[in-house]
Tab-separated table of C-alpha atoms in Angstrom:
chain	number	residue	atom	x	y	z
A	1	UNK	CA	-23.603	57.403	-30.170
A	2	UNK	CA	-20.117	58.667	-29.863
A	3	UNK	CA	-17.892	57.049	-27.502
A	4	UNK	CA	-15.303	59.591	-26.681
A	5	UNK	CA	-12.324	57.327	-28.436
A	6	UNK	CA	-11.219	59.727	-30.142
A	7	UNK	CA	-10.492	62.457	-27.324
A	8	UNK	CA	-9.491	59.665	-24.949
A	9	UNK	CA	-6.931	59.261	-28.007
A	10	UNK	CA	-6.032	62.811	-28.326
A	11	UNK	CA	-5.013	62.781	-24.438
A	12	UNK	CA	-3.321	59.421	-24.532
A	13	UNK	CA	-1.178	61.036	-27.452
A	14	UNK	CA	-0.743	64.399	-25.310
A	15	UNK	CA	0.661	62.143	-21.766
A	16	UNK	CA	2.920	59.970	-23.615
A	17	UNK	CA	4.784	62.357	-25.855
A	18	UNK	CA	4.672	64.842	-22.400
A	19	UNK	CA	5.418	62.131	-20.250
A	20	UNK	CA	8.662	61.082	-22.735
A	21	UNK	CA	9.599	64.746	-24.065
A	22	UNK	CA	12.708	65.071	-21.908
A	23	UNK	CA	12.981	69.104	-21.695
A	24	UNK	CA	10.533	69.940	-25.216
A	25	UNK	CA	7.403	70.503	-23.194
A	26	UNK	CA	6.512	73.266	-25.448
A	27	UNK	CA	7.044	71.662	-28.374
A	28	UNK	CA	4.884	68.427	-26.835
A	29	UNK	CA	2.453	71.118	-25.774
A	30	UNK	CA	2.081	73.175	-28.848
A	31	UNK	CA	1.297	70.006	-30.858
A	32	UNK	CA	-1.360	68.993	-29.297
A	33	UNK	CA	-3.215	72.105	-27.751
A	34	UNK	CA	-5.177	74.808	-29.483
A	35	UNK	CA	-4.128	78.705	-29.530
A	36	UNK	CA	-4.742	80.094	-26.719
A	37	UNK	CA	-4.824	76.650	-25.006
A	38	UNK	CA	-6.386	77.723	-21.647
A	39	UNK	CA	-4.849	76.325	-18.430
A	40	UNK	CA	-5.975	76.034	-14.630
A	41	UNK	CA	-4.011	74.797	-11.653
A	42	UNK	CA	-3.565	74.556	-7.927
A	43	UNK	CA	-2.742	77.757	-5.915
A	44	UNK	CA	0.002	79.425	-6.819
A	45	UNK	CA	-0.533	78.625	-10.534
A	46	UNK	CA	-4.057	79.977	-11.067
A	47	UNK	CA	-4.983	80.566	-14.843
A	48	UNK	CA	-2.335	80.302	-18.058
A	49	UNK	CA	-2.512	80.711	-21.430
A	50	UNK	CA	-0.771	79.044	-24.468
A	51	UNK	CA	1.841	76.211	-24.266
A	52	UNK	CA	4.931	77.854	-23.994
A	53	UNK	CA	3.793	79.670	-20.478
A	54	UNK	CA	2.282	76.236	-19.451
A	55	UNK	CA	5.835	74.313	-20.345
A	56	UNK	CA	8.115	77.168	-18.933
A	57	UNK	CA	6.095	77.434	-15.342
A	58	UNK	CA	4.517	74.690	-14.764
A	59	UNK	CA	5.971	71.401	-16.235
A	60	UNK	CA	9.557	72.365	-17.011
A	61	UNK	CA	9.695	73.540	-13.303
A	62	UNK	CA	8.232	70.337	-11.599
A	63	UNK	CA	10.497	67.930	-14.182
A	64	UNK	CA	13.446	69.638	-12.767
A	65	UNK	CA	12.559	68.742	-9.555
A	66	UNK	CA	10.796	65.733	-9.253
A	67	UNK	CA	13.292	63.871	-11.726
A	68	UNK	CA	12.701	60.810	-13.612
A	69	UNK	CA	9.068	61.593	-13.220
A	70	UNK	CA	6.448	58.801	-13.630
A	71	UNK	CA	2.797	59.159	-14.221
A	72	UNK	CA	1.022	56.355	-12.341
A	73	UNK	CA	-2.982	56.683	-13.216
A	74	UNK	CA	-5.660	55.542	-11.423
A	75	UNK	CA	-8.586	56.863	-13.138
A	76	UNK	CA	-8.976	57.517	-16.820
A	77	UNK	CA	-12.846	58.316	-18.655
A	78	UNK	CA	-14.162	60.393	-21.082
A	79	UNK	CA	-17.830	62.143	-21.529
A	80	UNK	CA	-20.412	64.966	-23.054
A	81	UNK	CA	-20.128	67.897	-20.585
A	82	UNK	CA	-23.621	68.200	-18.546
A	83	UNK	CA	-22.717	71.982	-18.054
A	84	UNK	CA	-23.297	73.080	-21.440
A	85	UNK	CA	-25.634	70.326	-22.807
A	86	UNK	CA	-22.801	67.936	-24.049
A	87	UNK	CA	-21.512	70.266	-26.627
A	88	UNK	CA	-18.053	69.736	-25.250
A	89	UNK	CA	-16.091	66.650	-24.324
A	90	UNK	CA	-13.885	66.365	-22.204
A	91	UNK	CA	-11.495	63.944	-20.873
A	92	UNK	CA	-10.385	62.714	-16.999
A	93	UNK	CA	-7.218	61.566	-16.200
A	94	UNK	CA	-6.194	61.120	-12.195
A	95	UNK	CA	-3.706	59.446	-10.136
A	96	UNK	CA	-0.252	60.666	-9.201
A	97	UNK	CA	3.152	61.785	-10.956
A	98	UNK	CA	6.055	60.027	-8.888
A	99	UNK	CA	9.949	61.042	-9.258
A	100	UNK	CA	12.740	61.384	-7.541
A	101	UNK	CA	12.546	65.190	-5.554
A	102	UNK	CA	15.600	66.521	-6.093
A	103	UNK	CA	16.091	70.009	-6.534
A	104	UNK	CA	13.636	72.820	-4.702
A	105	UNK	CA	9.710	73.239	-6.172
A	106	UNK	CA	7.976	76.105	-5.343
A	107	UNK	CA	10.271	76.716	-2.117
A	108	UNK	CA	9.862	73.364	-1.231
A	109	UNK	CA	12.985	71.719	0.036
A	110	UNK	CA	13.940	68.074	-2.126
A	111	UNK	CA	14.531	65.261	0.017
A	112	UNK	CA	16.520	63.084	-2.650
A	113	UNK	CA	13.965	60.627	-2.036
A	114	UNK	CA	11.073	59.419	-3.704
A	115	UNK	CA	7.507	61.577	-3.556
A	116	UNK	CA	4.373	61.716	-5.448
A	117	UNK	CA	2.042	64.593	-6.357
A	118	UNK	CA	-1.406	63.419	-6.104
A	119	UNK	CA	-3.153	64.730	-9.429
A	120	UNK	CA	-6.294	65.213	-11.504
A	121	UNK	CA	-6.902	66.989	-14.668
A	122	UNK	CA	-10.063	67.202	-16.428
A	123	UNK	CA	-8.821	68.509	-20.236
A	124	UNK	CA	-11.333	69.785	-23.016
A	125	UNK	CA	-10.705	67.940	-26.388
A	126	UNK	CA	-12.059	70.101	-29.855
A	127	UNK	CA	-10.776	69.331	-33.108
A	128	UNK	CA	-8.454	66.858	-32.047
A	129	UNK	CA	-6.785	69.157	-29.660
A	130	UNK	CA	-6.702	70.210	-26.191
A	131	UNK	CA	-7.898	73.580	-25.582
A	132	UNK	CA	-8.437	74.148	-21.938
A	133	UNK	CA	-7.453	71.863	-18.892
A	134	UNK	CA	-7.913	72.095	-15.064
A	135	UNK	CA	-5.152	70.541	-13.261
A	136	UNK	CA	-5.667	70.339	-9.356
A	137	UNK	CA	-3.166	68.699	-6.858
A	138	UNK	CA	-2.532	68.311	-3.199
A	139	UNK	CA	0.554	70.615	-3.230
A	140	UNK	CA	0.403	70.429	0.883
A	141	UNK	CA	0.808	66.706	0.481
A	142	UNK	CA	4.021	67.080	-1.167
A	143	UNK	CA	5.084	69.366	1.442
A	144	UNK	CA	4.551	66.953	4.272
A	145	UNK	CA	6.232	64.829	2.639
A	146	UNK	CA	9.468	66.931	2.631
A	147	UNK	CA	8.884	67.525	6.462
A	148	UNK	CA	6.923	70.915	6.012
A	149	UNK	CA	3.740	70.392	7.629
A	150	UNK	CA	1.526	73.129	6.368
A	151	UNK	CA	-1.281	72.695	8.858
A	152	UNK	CA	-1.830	71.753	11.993
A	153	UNK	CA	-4.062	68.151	13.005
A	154	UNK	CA	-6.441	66.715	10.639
A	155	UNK	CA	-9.921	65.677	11.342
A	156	UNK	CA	-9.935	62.299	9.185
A	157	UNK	CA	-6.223	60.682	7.681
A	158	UNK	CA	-4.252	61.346	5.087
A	159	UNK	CA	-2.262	58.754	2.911
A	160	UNK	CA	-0.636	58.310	-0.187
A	161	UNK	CA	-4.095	57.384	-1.673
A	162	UNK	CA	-4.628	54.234	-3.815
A	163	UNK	CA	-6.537	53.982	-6.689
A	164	UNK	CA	-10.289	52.485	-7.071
A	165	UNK	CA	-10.277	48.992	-4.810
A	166	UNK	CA	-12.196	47.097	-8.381
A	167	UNK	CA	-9.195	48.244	-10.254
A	168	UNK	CA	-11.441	49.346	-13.371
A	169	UNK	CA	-11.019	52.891	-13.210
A	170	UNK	CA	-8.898	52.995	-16.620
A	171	UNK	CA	-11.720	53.332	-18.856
A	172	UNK	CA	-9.659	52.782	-22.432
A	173	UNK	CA	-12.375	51.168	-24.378
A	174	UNK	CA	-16.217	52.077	-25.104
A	175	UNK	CA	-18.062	51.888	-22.552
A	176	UNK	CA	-22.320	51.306	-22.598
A	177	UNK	CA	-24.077	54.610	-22.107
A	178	UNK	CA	-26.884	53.468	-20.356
A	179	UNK	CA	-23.698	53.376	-16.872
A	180	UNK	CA	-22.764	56.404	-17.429
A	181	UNK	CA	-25.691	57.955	-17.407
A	182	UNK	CA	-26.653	55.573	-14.286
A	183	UNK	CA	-23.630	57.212	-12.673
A	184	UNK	CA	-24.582	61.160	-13.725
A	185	UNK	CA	-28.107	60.649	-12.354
A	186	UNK	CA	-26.854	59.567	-8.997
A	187	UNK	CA	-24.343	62.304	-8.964
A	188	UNK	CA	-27.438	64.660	-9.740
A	189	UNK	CA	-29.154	63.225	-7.383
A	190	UNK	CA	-26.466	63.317	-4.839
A	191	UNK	CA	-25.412	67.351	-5.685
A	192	UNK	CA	-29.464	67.745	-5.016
A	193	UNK	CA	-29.745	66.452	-1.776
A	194	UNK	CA	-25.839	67.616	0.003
A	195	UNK	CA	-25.901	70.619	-1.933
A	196	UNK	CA	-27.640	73.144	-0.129
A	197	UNK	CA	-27.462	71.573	3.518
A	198	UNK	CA	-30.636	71.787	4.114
A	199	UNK	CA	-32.890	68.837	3.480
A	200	UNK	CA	-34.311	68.317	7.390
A	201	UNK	CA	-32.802	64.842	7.704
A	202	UNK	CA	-29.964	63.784	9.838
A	203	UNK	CA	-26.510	64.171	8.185
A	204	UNK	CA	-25.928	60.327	8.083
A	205	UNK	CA	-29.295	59.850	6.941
A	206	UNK	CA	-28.798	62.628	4.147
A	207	UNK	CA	-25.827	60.930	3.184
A	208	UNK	CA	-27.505	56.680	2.896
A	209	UNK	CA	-29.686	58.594	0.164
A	210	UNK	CA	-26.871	58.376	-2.239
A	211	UNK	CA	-23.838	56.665	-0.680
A	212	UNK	CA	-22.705	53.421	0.566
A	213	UNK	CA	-22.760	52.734	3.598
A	214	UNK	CA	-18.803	51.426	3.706
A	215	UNK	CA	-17.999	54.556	1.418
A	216	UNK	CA	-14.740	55.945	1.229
A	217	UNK	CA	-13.714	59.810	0.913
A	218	UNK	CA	-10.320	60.152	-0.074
A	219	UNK	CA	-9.820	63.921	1.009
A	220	UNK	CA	-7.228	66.364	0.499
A	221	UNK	CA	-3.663	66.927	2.927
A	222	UNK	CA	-5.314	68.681	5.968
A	223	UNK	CA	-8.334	67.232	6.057
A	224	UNK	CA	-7.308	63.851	5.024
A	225	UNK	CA	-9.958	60.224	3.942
A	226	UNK	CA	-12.317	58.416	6.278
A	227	UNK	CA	-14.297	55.618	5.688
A	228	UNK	CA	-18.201	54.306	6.624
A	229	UNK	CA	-20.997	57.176	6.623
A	230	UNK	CA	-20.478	57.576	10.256
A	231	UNK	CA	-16.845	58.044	10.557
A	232	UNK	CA	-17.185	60.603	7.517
A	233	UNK	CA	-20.202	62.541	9.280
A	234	UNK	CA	-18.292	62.862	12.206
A	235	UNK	CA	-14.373	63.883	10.687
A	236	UNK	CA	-15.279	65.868	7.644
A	237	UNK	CA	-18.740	66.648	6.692
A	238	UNK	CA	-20.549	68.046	10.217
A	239	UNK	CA	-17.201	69.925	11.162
A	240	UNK	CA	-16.999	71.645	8.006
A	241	UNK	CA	-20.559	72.440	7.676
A	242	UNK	CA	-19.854	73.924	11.098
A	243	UNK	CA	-17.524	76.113	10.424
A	244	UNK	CA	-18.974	77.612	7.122
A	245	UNK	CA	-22.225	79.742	6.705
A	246	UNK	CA	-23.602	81.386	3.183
A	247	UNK	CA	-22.831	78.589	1.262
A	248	UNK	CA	-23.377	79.928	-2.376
A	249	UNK	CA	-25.414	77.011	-5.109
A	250	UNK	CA	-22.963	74.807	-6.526
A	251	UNK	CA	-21.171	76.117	-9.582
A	252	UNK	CA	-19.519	73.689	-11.823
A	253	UNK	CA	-17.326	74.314	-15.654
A	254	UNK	CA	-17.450	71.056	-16.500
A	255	UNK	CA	-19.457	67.555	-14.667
A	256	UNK	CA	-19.359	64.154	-16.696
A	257	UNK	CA	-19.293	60.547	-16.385
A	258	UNK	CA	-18.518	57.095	-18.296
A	259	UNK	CA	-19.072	53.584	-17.074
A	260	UNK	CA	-19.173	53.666	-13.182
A	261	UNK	CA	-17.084	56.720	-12.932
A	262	UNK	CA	-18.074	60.322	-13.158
A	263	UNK	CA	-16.767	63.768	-11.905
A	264	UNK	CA	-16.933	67.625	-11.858
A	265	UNK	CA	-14.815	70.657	-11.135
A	266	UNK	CA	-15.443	74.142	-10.710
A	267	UNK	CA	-13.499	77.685	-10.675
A	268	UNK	CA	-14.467	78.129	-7.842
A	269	UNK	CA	-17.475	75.036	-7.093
A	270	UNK	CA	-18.575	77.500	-4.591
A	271	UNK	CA	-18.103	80.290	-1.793
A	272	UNK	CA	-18.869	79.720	2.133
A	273	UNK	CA	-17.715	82.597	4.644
A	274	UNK	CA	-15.721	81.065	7.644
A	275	UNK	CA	-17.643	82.329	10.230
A	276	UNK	CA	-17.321	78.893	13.021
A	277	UNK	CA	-13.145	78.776	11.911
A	278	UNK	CA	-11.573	75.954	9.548
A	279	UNK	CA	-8.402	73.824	9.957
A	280	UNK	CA	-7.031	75.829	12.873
A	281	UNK	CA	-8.066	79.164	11.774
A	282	UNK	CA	-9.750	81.466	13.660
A	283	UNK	CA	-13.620	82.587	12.462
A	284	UNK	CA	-13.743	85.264	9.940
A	285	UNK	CA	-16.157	87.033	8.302
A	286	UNK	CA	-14.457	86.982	4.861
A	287	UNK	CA	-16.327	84.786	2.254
A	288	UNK	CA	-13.678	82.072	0.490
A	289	UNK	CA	-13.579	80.565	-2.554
A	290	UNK	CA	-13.303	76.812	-2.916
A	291	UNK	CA	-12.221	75.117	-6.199
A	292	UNK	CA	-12.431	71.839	-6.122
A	293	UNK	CA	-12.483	68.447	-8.523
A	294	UNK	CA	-14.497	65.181	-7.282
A	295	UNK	CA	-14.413	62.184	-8.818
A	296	UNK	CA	-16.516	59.457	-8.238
A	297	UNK	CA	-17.011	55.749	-8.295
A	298	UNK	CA	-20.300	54.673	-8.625
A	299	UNK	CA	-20.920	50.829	-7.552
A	300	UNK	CA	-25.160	49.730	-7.823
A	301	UNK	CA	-27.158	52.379	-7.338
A	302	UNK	CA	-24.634	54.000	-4.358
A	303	UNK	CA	-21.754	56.010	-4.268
A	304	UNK	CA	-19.059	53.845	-3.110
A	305	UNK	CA	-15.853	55.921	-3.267
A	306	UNK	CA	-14.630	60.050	-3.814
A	307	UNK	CA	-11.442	61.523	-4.511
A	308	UNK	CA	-11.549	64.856	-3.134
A	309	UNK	CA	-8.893	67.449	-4.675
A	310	UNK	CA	-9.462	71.126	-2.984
A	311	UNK	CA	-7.020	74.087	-3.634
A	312	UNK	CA	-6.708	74.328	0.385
A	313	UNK	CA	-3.844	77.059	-0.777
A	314	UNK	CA	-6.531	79.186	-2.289
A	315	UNK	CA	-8.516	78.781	0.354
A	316	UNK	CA	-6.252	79.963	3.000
A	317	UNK	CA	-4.911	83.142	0.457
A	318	UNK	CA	-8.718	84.021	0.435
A	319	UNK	CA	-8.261	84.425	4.683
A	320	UNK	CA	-4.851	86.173	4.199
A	321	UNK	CA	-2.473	83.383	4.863
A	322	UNK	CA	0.185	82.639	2.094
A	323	UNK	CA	0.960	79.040	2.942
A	324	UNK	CA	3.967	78.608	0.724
A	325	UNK	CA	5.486	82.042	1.872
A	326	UNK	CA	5.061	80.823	5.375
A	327	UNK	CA	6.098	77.341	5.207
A	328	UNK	CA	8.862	77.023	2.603
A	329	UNK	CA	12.719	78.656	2.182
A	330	UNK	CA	13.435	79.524	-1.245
């Protein structure tokens, strides 16, 4: 049975030489990505194509700013996409890229200090080469801290967030298959029953179907973690299902697991119209789109912690708000 060495391999290649390349990013990039290597990111990014447009606006751009920039990984794991029957593998790297931010990113004003851009990039291996990645990050976390609050109060608390408390989340060597397909099945099982929002039992009991009872949900910069059931019932899950109505079926490129840990991402996961009003906006009636990456830690047969990365930017564009044009001086 293949254990995913070989991609994990391909991507280990890929971060050091990136990680190292000083300013060749599209050299790094071109090779170890396919033609037509096929790129997703955060709000303002959206979809690129090839190497050279990923180098020149995306990593060239952040390298300049955040100098001397570090990649500090929490999570690393490989696995056989569910999506599409495991014909594709693809290969999870999260944590966050620390430097020192010192020149202006995307309007953002440096603060000659250090800051870290929480990350997570799920990156399709063929042929011993990358051809499509989805990068998401908490852009608005980076923002606060430069001292340009985006949004106004959270519901739960946002930190710079740590890795998994075992400490095991760098999956570098085979792992047994019979965990990581313990850890799909739960996620299955968990998609099932928070899915839809509609299974007739109370949200907290909903939620001890699948999750620990002292889980953790590390959520995104204006929304923010919270830990037990009950404290995440009460500051994320029951105010956001009360402000959203025709919730579209969960949508997903890519959903995969190894060991304890598993994950998915979508473009978007899924659409919800605003109709009760979300982090301090006012109701609307125009359906938004949320992409979003979750990764999971599985621990027995619970959920135990989830790292939550939502393209919040997105969201708000899809209501009419540019964020960065609002909050940032160029």
């Amino acid at each position: 049975m293949d254990n995913f060495q070989n991609e994990k391999a391909v991507i280990r290649a890929m971060h050091r030489d990136l990680d190292g390349s000083g300013s060749n990013f599209a050299t790094v990039l071109g090779a170890h990505t396919s033609a037509g290597y096929h790129w997703r990111g955060y709000h303002p990014f959206g979809e690129i194509f090839g190497a050279q447009e990923v180098a020149d606006t995306f990593w060239a751009p952040l390298h300049k700013s955040l100098r001397h920039l570090q990649r500090r990984e929490d999570i690393f794991f490989a696995g056989a996409n569910h999506i599409d029957g495991g014909d594709s593998v693809w290969v999870v790297s999260m944590g966050h890229l620390m430097g020192l931010f010192d020149a202006p990113w995307l309007g953002i004003r440096p603060t000659g200090k250090m800051a870290f851009l929480r990350y997570c990039e799920f990156s399709r291996v063929e042929d011993g080469r990358v051809a499509e990645t989805a990068m998401y990050f908490d852009i608005p976390h980076l923002m606060v801290q430069a001292g340009q609050n985006p949004f106004g109060p959270q519901t739960a608390q946002h930190l710079i967030q740590p890795g998994p408390m075992t400490h095991d989340g760098l999956l570098l060597d085979p792992q047994d298959p019979a965990e990581g397909k313990a850890t799909l099945d739960l996620i299955h099982r968990m998609i099932g029953d928070l899915g839809q929002w509609d299974s007739g039992l109370s949200l907290e009991d909903e939620l001890r179907q699948t999750w620990a009872e002292d889980m953790i949900w590390w959520g995104p910069e204006g929304i923010g973690a919270t830990y037990t059931i009950e404290r995440y019932a009460r500051q994320h899950s029951a105010p956001f299902r009360a402000g959203f109505t025709n919730r579209s079926k969960t949508q997903h490129v890519a959903r995969l697991s190894e060991g304890s840990y598993g994950g998915f991402f979508g473009w978007p996961n899924f659409t919800a119209t605003p109709t009760g009003g979300f982090m301090g906006l006012p109701g609307s009636d125009k359906p938004a789109e949320f992409r979003v990456i979750d990764i999971y830690r599985r621990a027995g047969d619970k959920l135990a912690e989830n790292w939550v990365f939502i393209d919040l930017l997105h969201f708000m564009k899809c209501q009419g708000v540019d964020v960065l044009e609002r909050c940032t001086t160029l």
